[in-house]
Amino acid sequence: MTLRKTSAARPLIAAAAIALTLPAWAAGTGARTGTDPTYRQERAACAAMTDADARTSCLRDLGAARQQAQRQGRAPAPSAEQLQQNALQRCTVHKDTEQRAICERMVRGEGEVSGSVSGGGQLRSLETLEEPMTR
C-alpha cells in the first residue's frame, strides 16, 4: 500500500468551489420546490377551472411542462413579433384568399374578442360585408 501526501490546499479548493456554486444552486431550487411565481400562477389558474376533467388535464400538463423545464431549462420567451408571425402562419390553413385575409385581419387586432384563456378560450369575431350574389 502506498500513501500519498496530499496538499492542504485541495480541501480548501473544494470548499471554495462548493461555496461559489451554492448560491446558483439555491436560486435554481424555486422550480423544484414550487416557489416559482409563474408556476404558482399557472397552478392557481388550473385549480380555478370548474370542469374536473379540464382541471386534471391542466394540472397534468403543467406538471409535465415543469419537469421538462427542469431537465432542459426554460426556453426564452418568444418576442411579440414572433408570436404574431406564428399566428399569421396559422391563417395559411384557409385556402380561400378572402377567408385567409379575414383571419390575418383578426390576428392584427381587428374585430372583437370575447372569453378568456382561463375560461376555456378566446373567441374572435369580425363582421364583414359581402356583396349579394346575382343570378
Short mmCIF file of N, CA, C and O in Angstrom, two decimals:
data_model
loop_
_atom_site.label_atom_id
_atom_site.label_comp_id
_atom_site.label_asym_id
_atom_site.label_seq_id
_atom_site.Cartn_x
_atom_site.Cartn_y
_atom_site.Cartn_z
N MET A 1 0.84 -1.16 0.00
CA MET A 1 0.00 0.00 0.00
C MET A 1 0.89 1.24 0.00
O MET A 1 1.86 1.30 0.74
N THR A 2 0.50 2.18 -0.83
CA THR A 2 1.29 3.39 -0.93
C THR A 2 0.47 4.56 -0.42
O THR A 2 -0.69 4.73 -0.80
N LEU A 3 1.02 5.35 0.41
CA LEU A 3 0.35 6.54 0.92
C LEU A 3 0.90 7.74 0.19
O LEU A 3 2.11 7.88 0.02
N ARG A 4 -0.03 8.57 -0.25
CA ARG A 4 0.40 9.80 -0.92
C ARG A 4 0.16 10.98 0.00
O ARG A 4 -0.85 11.05 0.69
N LYS A 5 1.04 11.86 -0.04
CA LYS A 5 0.90 13.08 0.74
C LYS A 5 0.05 14.05 -0.08
O LYS A 5 0.35 14.30 -1.24
N THR A 6 -1.05 14.55 0.48
CA THR A 6 -1.91 15.49 -0.24
C THR A 6 -1.69 16.89 0.28
O THR A 6 -1.36 17.09 1.45
N SER A 7 -1.93 17.79 -0.58
CA SER A 7 -1.76 19.19 -0.23
C SER A 7 -2.93 19.66 0.62
O SER A 7 -4.07 19.22 0.44
N ALA A 8 -2.70 20.54 1.52
CA ALA A 8 -3.77 21.11 2.35
C ALA A 8 -4.65 22.04 1.54
O ALA A 8 -5.75 22.38 1.94
N ALA A 9 -4.18 22.41 0.36
CA ALA A 9 -4.94 23.34 -0.48
C ALA A 9 -6.14 22.65 -1.13
O ALA A 9 -7.14 23.29 -1.44
N ARG A 10 -6.07 21.34 -1.37
CA ARG A 10 -7.17 20.64 -2.04
C ARG A 10 -8.49 20.77 -1.29
O ARG A 10 -9.51 21.09 -1.90
N PRO A 11 -8.55 20.51 0.01
CA PRO A 11 -9.83 20.68 0.71
C PRO A 11 -10.33 22.12 0.67
O PRO A 11 -11.52 22.38 0.58
N LEU A 12 -9.41 23.07 0.69
CA LEU A 12 -9.82 24.47 0.62
C LEU A 12 -10.39 24.81 -0.74
O LEU A 12 -11.37 25.55 -0.86
N ILE A 13 -9.79 24.26 -1.79
CA ILE A 13 -10.31 24.49 -3.14
C ILE A 13 -11.69 23.88 -3.28
O ILE A 13 -12.61 24.50 -3.84
N ALA A 14 -11.87 22.68 -2.75
CA ALA A 14 -13.19 22.03 -2.82
C ALA A 14 -14.23 22.83 -2.05
O ALA A 14 -15.36 23.01 -2.51
N ALA A 15 -13.86 23.32 -0.88
CA ALA A 15 -14.80 24.11 -0.08
C ALA A 15 -15.15 25.41 -0.80
O ALA A 15 -16.31 25.84 -0.79
N ALA A 16 -14.16 26.03 -1.45
CA ALA A 16 -14.43 27.27 -2.18
C ALA A 16 -15.35 27.00 -3.37
O ALA A 16 -16.25 27.78 -3.66
N ALA A 17 -15.14 25.88 -4.06
CA ALA A 17 -16.00 25.54 -5.20
C ALA A 17 -17.43 25.32 -4.74
O ALA A 17 -18.39 25.78 -5.38
N ILE A 18 -17.60 24.65 -3.62
CA ILE A 18 -18.96 24.43 -3.09
C ILE A 18 -19.59 25.76 -2.68
O ILE A 18 -20.75 26.03 -2.97
N ALA A 19 -18.83 26.62 -2.03
CA ALA A 19 -19.36 27.92 -1.60
C ALA A 19 -19.76 28.79 -2.78
O ALA A 19 -20.75 29.52 -2.71
N LEU A 20 -19.01 28.70 -3.87
CA LEU A 20 -19.33 29.51 -5.03
C LEU A 20 -20.54 28.99 -5.80
O LEU A 20 -21.29 29.76 -6.39
N THR A 21 -20.75 27.69 -5.79
CA THR A 21 -21.89 27.12 -6.52
C THR A 21 -23.16 27.08 -5.69
O THR A 21 -24.24 26.95 -6.25
N LEU A 22 -23.06 27.23 -4.40
CA LEU A 22 -24.24 27.17 -3.55
C LEU A 22 -25.29 28.23 -3.88
O LEU A 22 -26.47 27.90 -3.99
N PRO A 23 -24.93 29.50 -4.10
CA PRO A 23 -25.96 30.49 -4.46
C PRO A 23 -26.66 30.15 -5.77
O PRO A 23 -27.87 30.31 -5.89
N ALA A 24 -25.94 29.66 -6.75
CA ALA A 24 -26.56 29.29 -8.02
C ALA A 24 -27.50 28.12 -7.84
O ALA A 24 -28.59 28.07 -8.41
N TRP A 25 -27.10 27.16 -7.01
CA TRP A 25 -27.96 26.01 -6.75
C TRP A 25 -29.22 26.45 -6.01
O TRP A 25 -30.32 26.04 -6.35
N ALA A 26 -29.06 27.32 -5.04
CA ALA A 26 -30.22 27.79 -4.26
C ALA A 26 -31.18 28.58 -5.14
O ALA A 26 -32.38 28.48 -4.99
N ALA A 27 -30.66 29.36 -6.07
CA ALA A 27 -31.51 30.14 -6.96
C ALA A 27 -32.31 29.24 -7.88
O ALA A 27 -33.43 29.55 -8.26
N GLY A 28 -31.77 28.10 -8.22
CA GLY A 28 -32.45 27.18 -9.12
C GLY A 28 -33.44 26.27 -8.43
O GLY A 28 -34.12 25.48 -9.09
N THR A 29 -33.57 26.33 -7.10
CA THR A 29 -34.47 25.43 -6.42
C THR A 29 -35.91 25.87 -6.46
O THR A 29 -36.79 25.12 -6.09
N GLY A 30 -36.21 27.07 -6.95
CA GLY A 30 -37.58 27.56 -6.99
C GLY A 30 -38.50 26.67 -7.78
O GLY A 30 -39.60 26.35 -7.37
N ALA A 31 -38.05 26.21 -8.94
CA ALA A 31 -38.89 25.35 -9.78
C ALA A 31 -39.07 23.99 -9.13
O ALA A 31 -40.09 23.35 -9.30
N ARG A 32 -38.06 23.54 -8.36
CA ARG A 32 -38.17 22.22 -7.75
C ARG A 32 -39.09 22.24 -6.53
O ARG A 32 -39.70 21.24 -6.20
N THR A 33 -39.17 23.38 -5.86
CA THR A 33 -39.94 23.43 -4.62
C THR A 33 -41.33 24.02 -4.80
O THR A 33 -42.09 24.09 -3.86
N GLY A 34 -41.66 24.48 -5.99
CA GLY A 34 -42.98 25.04 -6.21
C GLY A 34 -43.07 26.51 -5.85
O GLY A 34 -44.17 27.04 -5.75
N THR A 35 -41.94 27.17 -5.61
CA THR A 35 -41.99 28.58 -5.25
C THR A 35 -41.83 29.49 -6.46
O THR A 35 -41.85 30.70 -6.32
N ASP A 36 -41.68 28.93 -7.64
CA ASP A 36 -41.59 29.71 -8.87
C ASP A 36 -42.92 30.46 -9.05
O ASP A 36 -43.97 29.84 -9.10
N PRO A 37 -42.89 31.80 -9.13
CA PRO A 37 -44.15 32.56 -9.21
C PRO A 37 -44.99 32.21 -10.44
O PRO A 37 -46.21 32.14 -10.36
N THR A 38 -44.34 31.98 -11.56
CA THR A 38 -45.10 31.63 -12.77
C THR A 38 -45.81 30.30 -12.57
O THR A 38 -46.98 30.15 -12.92
N TYR A 39 -45.12 29.35 -12.00
CA TYR A 39 -45.72 28.04 -11.75
C TYR A 39 -46.92 28.17 -10.80
O TYR A 39 -47.97 27.57 -11.03
N ARG A 40 -46.76 28.97 -9.77
CA ARG A 40 -47.87 29.14 -8.81
C ARG A 40 -49.08 29.79 -9.48
O ARG A 40 -50.21 29.40 -9.22
N GLN A 41 -48.85 30.78 -10.35
CA GLN A 41 -49.96 31.43 -11.05
C GLN A 41 -50.65 30.44 -11.99
O GLN A 41 -51.89 30.38 -12.04
N GLU A 42 -49.87 29.67 -12.73
CA GLU A 42 -50.45 28.71 -13.66
C GLU A 42 -51.20 27.61 -12.90
O GLU A 42 -52.26 27.17 -13.33
N ARG A 43 -50.67 27.19 -11.77
CA ARG A 43 -51.34 26.16 -10.97
C ARG A 43 -52.65 26.70 -10.41
O ARG A 43 -53.66 26.00 -10.38
N ALA A 44 -52.65 27.96 -9.98
CA ALA A 44 -53.88 28.58 -9.48
C ALA A 44 -54.93 28.68 -10.58
O ALA A 44 -56.12 28.47 -10.34
N ALA A 45 -54.50 29.00 -11.81
CA ALA A 45 -55.43 29.07 -12.94
C ALA A 45 -56.03 27.69 -13.21
O ALA A 45 -57.23 27.57 -13.49
N CYS A 46 -55.21 26.65 -13.12
CA CYS A 46 -55.73 25.29 -13.30
C CYS A 46 -56.73 24.94 -12.20
O CYS A 46 -57.79 24.39 -12.46
N ALA A 47 -56.37 25.27 -10.97
CA ALA A 47 -57.23 24.93 -9.84
C ALA A 47 -58.57 25.66 -9.89
O ALA A 47 -59.57 25.18 -9.38
N ALA A 48 -58.59 26.82 -10.56
CA ALA A 48 -59.82 27.60 -10.65
C ALA A 48 -60.80 27.06 -11.68
O ALA A 48 -61.95 27.49 -11.73
N MET A 49 -60.36 26.11 -12.49
CA MET A 49 -61.25 25.55 -13.52
C MET A 49 -62.37 24.76 -12.85
O MET A 49 -62.14 24.01 -11.92
N THR A 50 -63.59 24.94 -13.36
CA THR A 50 -64.74 24.27 -12.76
C THR A 50 -64.93 22.85 -13.28
O THR A 50 -65.41 21.99 -12.55
N ASP A 51 -64.54 22.59 -14.50
CA ASP A 51 -64.66 21.26 -15.07
C ASP A 51 -63.54 20.37 -14.53
O ASP A 51 -62.36 20.68 -14.70
N ALA A 52 -63.90 19.27 -13.88
CA ALA A 52 -62.91 18.41 -13.25
C ALA A 52 -61.94 17.80 -14.26
O ALA A 52 -60.74 17.71 -13.99
N ASP A 53 -62.44 17.38 -15.42
CA ASP A 53 -61.55 16.80 -16.43
C ASP A 53 -60.56 17.83 -16.95
O ASP A 53 -59.38 17.54 -17.12
N ALA A 54 -61.04 19.04 -17.21
CA ALA A 54 -60.16 20.10 -17.69
C ALA A 54 -59.12 20.46 -16.63
O ALA A 54 -57.94 20.68 -16.95
N ARG A 55 -59.54 20.50 -15.37
CA ARG A 55 -58.62 20.82 -14.27
C ARG A 55 -57.54 19.75 -14.16
O ARG A 55 -56.35 20.05 -14.05
N THR A 56 -57.94 18.49 -14.25
CA THR A 56 -56.98 17.38 -14.17
C THR A 56 -55.99 17.44 -15.32
O THR A 56 -54.78 17.30 -15.12
N SER A 57 -56.49 17.67 -16.52
CA SER A 57 -55.61 17.76 -17.69
C SER A 57 -54.65 18.94 -17.57
O SER A 57 -53.47 18.83 -17.89
N CYS A 58 -55.17 20.06 -17.10
CA CYS A 58 -54.35 21.26 -16.95
C CYS A 58 -53.22 21.01 -15.95
O CYS A 58 -52.06 21.32 -16.23
N LEU A 59 -53.54 20.41 -14.81
CA LEU A 59 -52.52 20.14 -13.80
C LEU A 59 -51.50 19.13 -14.30
O LEU A 59 -50.30 19.26 -14.05
N ARG A 60 -51.96 18.11 -15.03
CA ARG A 60 -51.05 17.10 -15.58
C ARG A 60 -50.10 17.76 -16.59
O ARG A 60 -48.89 17.53 -16.57
N ASP A 61 -50.65 18.59 -17.50
CA ASP A 61 -49.82 19.27 -18.50
C ASP A 61 -48.83 20.23 -17.83
O ASP A 61 -47.69 20.34 -18.26
N LEU A 62 -49.30 20.92 -16.80
CA LEU A 62 -48.43 21.85 -16.09
C LEU A 62 -47.27 21.09 -15.43
O LEU A 62 -46.12 21.53 -15.49
N GLY A 63 -47.58 19.95 -14.83
CA GLY A 63 -46.53 19.14 -14.21
C GLY A 63 -45.53 18.63 -15.24
O GLY A 63 -44.32 18.63 -14.99
N ALA A 64 -46.03 18.20 -16.40
CA ALA A 64 -45.13 17.70 -17.45
C ALA A 64 -44.25 18.83 -17.97
O ALA A 64 -43.04 18.63 -18.19
N ALA A 65 -44.82 20.00 -18.16
CA ALA A 65 -44.03 21.14 -18.63
C ALA A 65 -42.98 21.53 -17.59
O ALA A 65 -41.85 21.90 -17.94
N ARG A 66 -43.34 21.44 -16.32
CA ARG A 66 -42.40 21.78 -15.25
C ARG A 66 -41.23 20.79 -15.23
O ARG A 66 -40.08 21.19 -15.09
N GLN A 67 -41.54 19.50 -15.40
CA GLN A 67 -40.47 18.50 -15.43
C GLN A 67 -39.54 18.73 -16.61
O GLN A 67 -38.33 18.63 -16.49
N GLN A 68 -40.11 19.02 -17.77
CA GLN A 68 -39.29 19.27 -18.94
C GLN A 68 -38.41 20.51 -18.74
O GLN A 68 -37.25 20.52 -19.11
N ALA A 69 -38.97 21.54 -18.14
CA ALA A 69 -38.20 22.76 -17.89
C ALA A 69 -37.05 22.48 -16.93
O ALA A 69 -35.96 23.04 -17.08
N GLN A 70 -37.27 21.61 -15.96
CA GLN A 70 -36.21 21.27 -15.02
C GLN A 70 -35.10 20.50 -15.71
O GLN A 70 -33.93 20.68 -15.40
N ARG A 71 -35.48 19.65 -16.66
CA ARG A 71 -34.46 18.86 -17.37
C ARG A 71 -33.69 19.71 -18.37
O ARG A 71 -32.49 19.58 -18.51
N GLN A 72 -34.39 20.55 -19.10
CA GLN A 72 -33.77 21.27 -20.20
C GLN A 72 -33.55 22.74 -19.93
O GLN A 72 -32.87 23.41 -20.69
N GLY A 73 -34.13 23.27 -18.92
CA GLY A 73 -34.08 24.71 -18.69
C GLY A 73 -35.16 25.37 -19.54
O GLY A 73 -35.61 24.83 -20.54
N ARG A 74 -35.62 26.50 -19.12
CA ARG A 74 -36.69 27.19 -19.85
C ARG A 74 -36.16 27.83 -21.11
O ARG A 74 -35.10 28.44 -21.12
N ALA A 75 -36.94 27.70 -22.16
CA ALA A 75 -36.60 28.38 -23.41
C ALA A 75 -36.94 29.85 -23.24
O ALA A 75 -37.87 30.21 -22.51
N PRO A 76 -36.21 30.72 -23.89
CA PRO A 76 -36.53 32.14 -23.78
C PRO A 76 -37.91 32.41 -24.37
O PRO A 76 -38.34 31.75 -25.32
N ALA A 77 -38.61 33.33 -23.79
CA ALA A 77 -39.95 33.68 -24.27
C ALA A 77 -39.85 34.26 -25.68
O ALA A 77 -38.96 35.06 -25.96
N PRO A 78 -40.76 33.86 -26.55
CA PRO A 78 -40.72 34.42 -27.91
C PRO A 78 -41.11 35.90 -27.89
O PRO A 78 -41.87 36.34 -27.03
N SER A 79 -40.58 36.63 -28.85
CA SER A 79 -40.88 38.05 -28.93
C SER A 79 -42.31 38.25 -29.43
O SER A 79 -42.92 37.33 -29.99
N ALA A 80 -42.84 39.45 -29.26
CA ALA A 80 -44.19 39.76 -29.75
C ALA A 80 -44.26 39.60 -31.26
O ALA A 80 -45.26 39.12 -31.80
N GLU A 81 -43.17 39.96 -31.93
CA GLU A 81 -43.13 39.82 -33.40
C GLU A 81 -43.20 38.34 -33.80
O GLU A 81 -43.92 37.98 -34.73
N GLN A 82 -42.48 37.48 -33.07
CA GLN A 82 -42.50 36.05 -33.38
C GLN A 82 -43.89 35.46 -33.12
O GLN A 82 -44.37 34.63 -33.89
N LEU A 83 -44.54 35.90 -32.04
CA LEU A 83 -45.88 35.40 -31.74
C LEU A 83 -46.85 35.79 -32.86
O LEU A 83 -47.71 34.98 -33.26
N GLN A 84 -46.74 37.02 -33.35
CA GLN A 84 -47.63 37.46 -34.42
C GLN A 84 -47.33 36.68 -35.71
O GLN A 84 -48.26 36.29 -36.42
N GLN A 85 -46.07 36.43 -35.99
CA GLN A 85 -45.72 35.65 -37.18
C GLN A 85 -46.30 34.23 -37.09
O GLN A 85 -46.80 33.69 -38.07
N ASN A 86 -46.25 33.64 -35.89
CA ASN A 86 -46.83 32.31 -35.69
C ASN A 86 -48.33 32.34 -35.93
O ASN A 86 -48.89 31.44 -36.57
N ALA A 87 -49.00 33.37 -35.42
CA ALA A 87 -50.45 33.48 -35.60
C ALA A 87 -50.80 33.67 -37.07
O ALA A 87 -51.75 33.07 -37.58
N LEU A 88 -50.04 34.49 -37.76
CA LEU A 88 -50.29 34.70 -39.19
C LEU A 88 -50.05 33.40 -39.97
O LEU A 88 -50.78 33.10 -40.92
N GLN A 89 -49.08 32.65 -39.58
CA GLN A 89 -48.80 31.39 -40.26
C GLN A 89 -49.96 30.40 -40.09
O GLN A 89 -50.25 29.63 -40.99
N ARG A 90 -50.65 30.47 -38.96
CA ARG A 90 -51.80 29.58 -38.76
C ARG A 90 -52.95 29.93 -39.70
O ARG A 90 -53.83 29.11 -39.93
N CYS A 91 -52.96 31.13 -40.24
CA CYS A 91 -54.01 31.53 -41.19
C CYS A 91 -53.84 30.85 -42.54
O CYS A 91 -54.77 30.84 -43.35
N THR A 92 -52.68 30.27 -42.80
CA THR A 92 -52.46 29.63 -44.10
C THR A 92 -53.31 28.38 -44.28
O THR A 92 -53.40 27.86 -45.38
N VAL A 93 -53.96 27.92 -43.22
CA VAL A 93 -54.85 26.77 -43.34
C VAL A 93 -56.05 27.10 -44.23
O VAL A 93 -56.64 26.22 -44.85
N HIS A 94 -56.41 28.38 -44.30
CA HIS A 94 -57.52 28.81 -45.14
C HIS A 94 -57.05 28.90 -46.59
O HIS A 94 -56.20 29.71 -46.92
N LYS A 95 -57.63 28.08 -47.45
CA LYS A 95 -57.23 28.09 -48.86
C LYS A 95 -57.90 29.23 -49.62
O LYS A 95 -57.34 29.76 -50.56
N ASP A 96 -59.11 29.62 -49.19
CA ASP A 96 -59.82 30.73 -49.81
C ASP A 96 -59.11 32.03 -49.41
O ASP A 96 -58.91 32.30 -48.22
N THR A 97 -58.74 32.84 -50.39
CA THR A 97 -57.97 34.05 -50.10
C THR A 97 -58.76 35.04 -49.24
O THR A 97 -58.17 35.74 -48.41
N GLU A 98 -60.07 35.10 -49.41
CA GLU A 98 -60.88 36.02 -48.59
C GLU A 98 -60.88 35.57 -47.14
O GLU A 98 -60.74 36.40 -46.22
N GLN A 99 -61.04 34.27 -46.91
CA GLN A 99 -61.03 33.75 -45.54
C GLN A 99 -59.67 33.95 -44.89
O GLN A 99 -59.57 34.28 -43.71
N ARG A 100 -58.62 33.76 -45.67
CA ARG A 100 -57.27 33.97 -45.14
C ARG A 100 -57.07 35.44 -44.78
O ARG A 100 -56.50 35.76 -43.74
N ALA A 101 -57.56 36.35 -45.61
CA ALA A 101 -57.42 37.78 -45.33
C ALA A 101 -58.18 38.16 -44.07
O ALA A 101 -57.69 38.96 -43.25
N ILE A 102 -59.36 37.58 -43.86
CA ILE A 102 -60.13 37.85 -42.64
C ILE A 102 -59.37 37.33 -41.42
O ILE A 102 -59.27 38.02 -40.39
N CYS A 103 -58.82 36.13 -41.53
CA CYS A 103 -58.02 35.57 -40.44
C CYS A 103 -56.85 36.49 -40.10
O CYS A 103 -56.60 36.78 -38.93
N GLU A 104 -56.15 36.97 -41.10
CA GLU A 104 -55.00 37.84 -40.87
C GLU A 104 -55.41 39.17 -40.25
O GLU A 104 -54.70 39.71 -39.39
N ARG A 105 -56.57 39.68 -40.64
CA ARG A 105 -57.06 40.92 -40.02
C ARG A 105 -57.34 40.71 -38.54
O ARG A 105 -57.04 41.57 -37.70
N MET A 106 -57.93 39.56 -38.19
CA MET A 106 -58.20 39.28 -36.78
C MET A 106 -56.90 39.12 -35.99
O MET A 106 -56.81 39.57 -34.85
N VAL A 107 -55.90 38.50 -36.59
CA VAL A 107 -54.60 38.36 -35.93
C VAL A 107 -54.01 39.72 -35.63
O VAL A 107 -53.41 39.94 -34.58
N ARG A 108 -54.22 40.67 -36.52
CA ARG A 108 -53.66 42.01 -36.35
C ARG A 108 -54.50 42.87 -35.40
O ARG A 108 -54.20 44.03 -35.19
N GLY A 109 -55.57 42.31 -34.84
CA GLY A 109 -56.31 43.03 -33.82
C GLY A 109 -57.67 43.56 -34.23
O GLY A 109 -58.36 44.16 -33.41
N GLU A 110 -58.08 43.38 -35.47
CA GLU A 110 -59.41 43.85 -35.88
C GLU A 110 -60.47 42.90 -35.32
O GLU A 110 -60.22 41.73 -35.07
N GLY A 111 -61.65 43.42 -35.14
CA GLY A 111 -62.76 42.61 -34.66
C GLY A 111 -62.89 42.64 -33.15
O GLY A 111 -62.27 43.46 -32.46
N GLU A 112 -63.71 41.73 -32.65
CA GLU A 112 -63.98 41.66 -31.21
C GLU A 112 -63.44 40.37 -30.64
O GLU A 112 -63.41 39.34 -31.31
N VAL A 113 -63.03 40.43 -29.37
CA VAL A 113 -62.53 39.26 -28.66
C VAL A 113 -63.39 39.09 -27.43
O VAL A 113 -63.63 40.04 -26.69
N SER A 114 -63.88 37.89 -27.22
CA SER A 114 -64.66 37.61 -26.01
C SER A 114 -64.15 36.32 -25.38
O SER A 114 -63.50 35.51 -26.04
N GLY A 115 -64.43 36.15 -24.11
CA GLY A 115 -63.97 34.97 -23.39
C GLY A 115 -62.60 35.20 -22.79
O GLY A 115 -62.04 36.29 -22.86
N SER A 116 -62.07 34.15 -22.20
CA SER A 116 -60.74 34.24 -21.59
C SER A 116 -60.05 32.89 -21.71
O SER A 116 -60.70 31.86 -21.88
N VAL A 117 -58.75 32.91 -21.60
CA VAL A 117 -57.99 31.67 -21.67
C VAL A 117 -58.37 30.78 -20.50
O VAL A 117 -58.60 29.58 -20.65
N SER A 118 -58.46 31.36 -19.31
CA SER A 118 -58.80 30.55 -18.14
C SER A 118 -60.24 30.03 -18.20
O SER A 118 -60.56 29.02 -17.59
N GLY A 119 -61.08 30.71 -18.96
CA GLY A 119 -62.46 30.25 -19.12
C GLY A 119 -62.63 29.22 -20.22
O GLY A 119 -63.73 28.78 -20.50
N GLY A 120 -61.56 28.85 -20.87
CA GLY A 120 -61.64 27.82 -21.89
C GLY A 120 -61.24 28.28 -23.28
O GLY A 120 -61.11 27.47 -24.18
N GLY A 121 -61.07 29.56 -23.48
CA GLY A 121 -60.62 30.03 -24.78
C GLY A 121 -61.16 31.40 -25.11
O GLY A 121 -62.09 31.90 -24.49
N GLN A 122 -60.55 31.99 -26.09
CA GLN A 122 -60.99 33.29 -26.57
C GLN A 122 -61.65 33.10 -27.92
O GLN A 122 -61.16 32.36 -28.76
N LEU A 123 -62.77 33.79 -28.11
CA LEU A 123 -63.47 33.77 -29.38
C LEU A 123 -63.23 35.09 -30.07
O LEU A 123 -63.41 36.15 -29.49
N ARG A 124 -62.81 35.01 -31.31
CA ARG A 124 -62.56 36.22 -32.09
C ARG A 124 -63.61 36.28 -33.20
O ARG A 124 -63.90 35.27 -33.83
N SER A 125 -64.17 37.45 -33.42
CA SER A 125 -65.16 37.61 -34.49
C SER A 125 -64.91 38.91 -35.22
O SER A 125 -64.43 39.89 -34.65
N LEU A 126 -65.21 38.88 -36.50
CA LEU A 126 -65.03 40.05 -37.34
C LEU A 126 -66.18 40.05 -38.34
O LEU A 126 -66.39 39.08 -39.06
N GLU A 127 -66.96 41.11 -38.31
CA GLU A 127 -68.09 41.22 -39.24
C GLU A 127 -67.59 41.82 -40.53
O GLU A 127 -66.88 42.82 -40.54
N THR A 128 -67.98 41.20 -41.63
CA THR A 128 -67.62 41.69 -42.95
C THR A 128 -68.86 41.79 -43.80
O THR A 128 -69.83 41.06 -43.59
N LEU A 129 -68.85 42.67 -44.74
CA LEU A 129 -69.96 42.81 -45.68
C LEU A 129 -69.63 42.07 -46.96
O LEU A 129 -68.52 42.17 -47.47
N GLU A 130 -70.59 41.34 -47.44
CA GLU A 130 -70.40 40.62 -48.69
C GLU A 130 -71.46 41.09 -49.68
O GLU A 130 -72.60 41.34 -49.30
N GLU A 131 -71.06 41.21 -50.90
CA GLU A 131 -71.99 41.59 -51.94
C GLU A 131 -72.93 40.42 -52.20
O GLU A 131 -72.50 39.27 -52.25
N PRO A 132 -74.24 40.73 -52.38
CA PRO A 132 -75.16 39.63 -52.69
C PRO A 132 -74.83 39.03 -54.05
O PRO A 132 -74.37 39.73 -54.97
N MET A 133 -75.05 37.75 -54.14
CA MET A 133 -74.78 37.07 -55.42
C MET A 133 -75.90 37.38 -56.40
O MET A 133 -77.07 37.38 -56.04
N THR A 134 -75.53 37.67 -57.62
CA THR A 134 -76.54 37.92 -58.65
C THR A 134 -76.69 36.66 -59.50
O THR A 134 -75.73 35.93 -59.73
N ARG A 135 -77.90 36.47 -59.93
CA ARG A 135 -78.15 35.26 -60.75
C ARG A 135 -78.00 35.52 -62.18
O ARG A 135 -78.15 36.29 -62.90
#
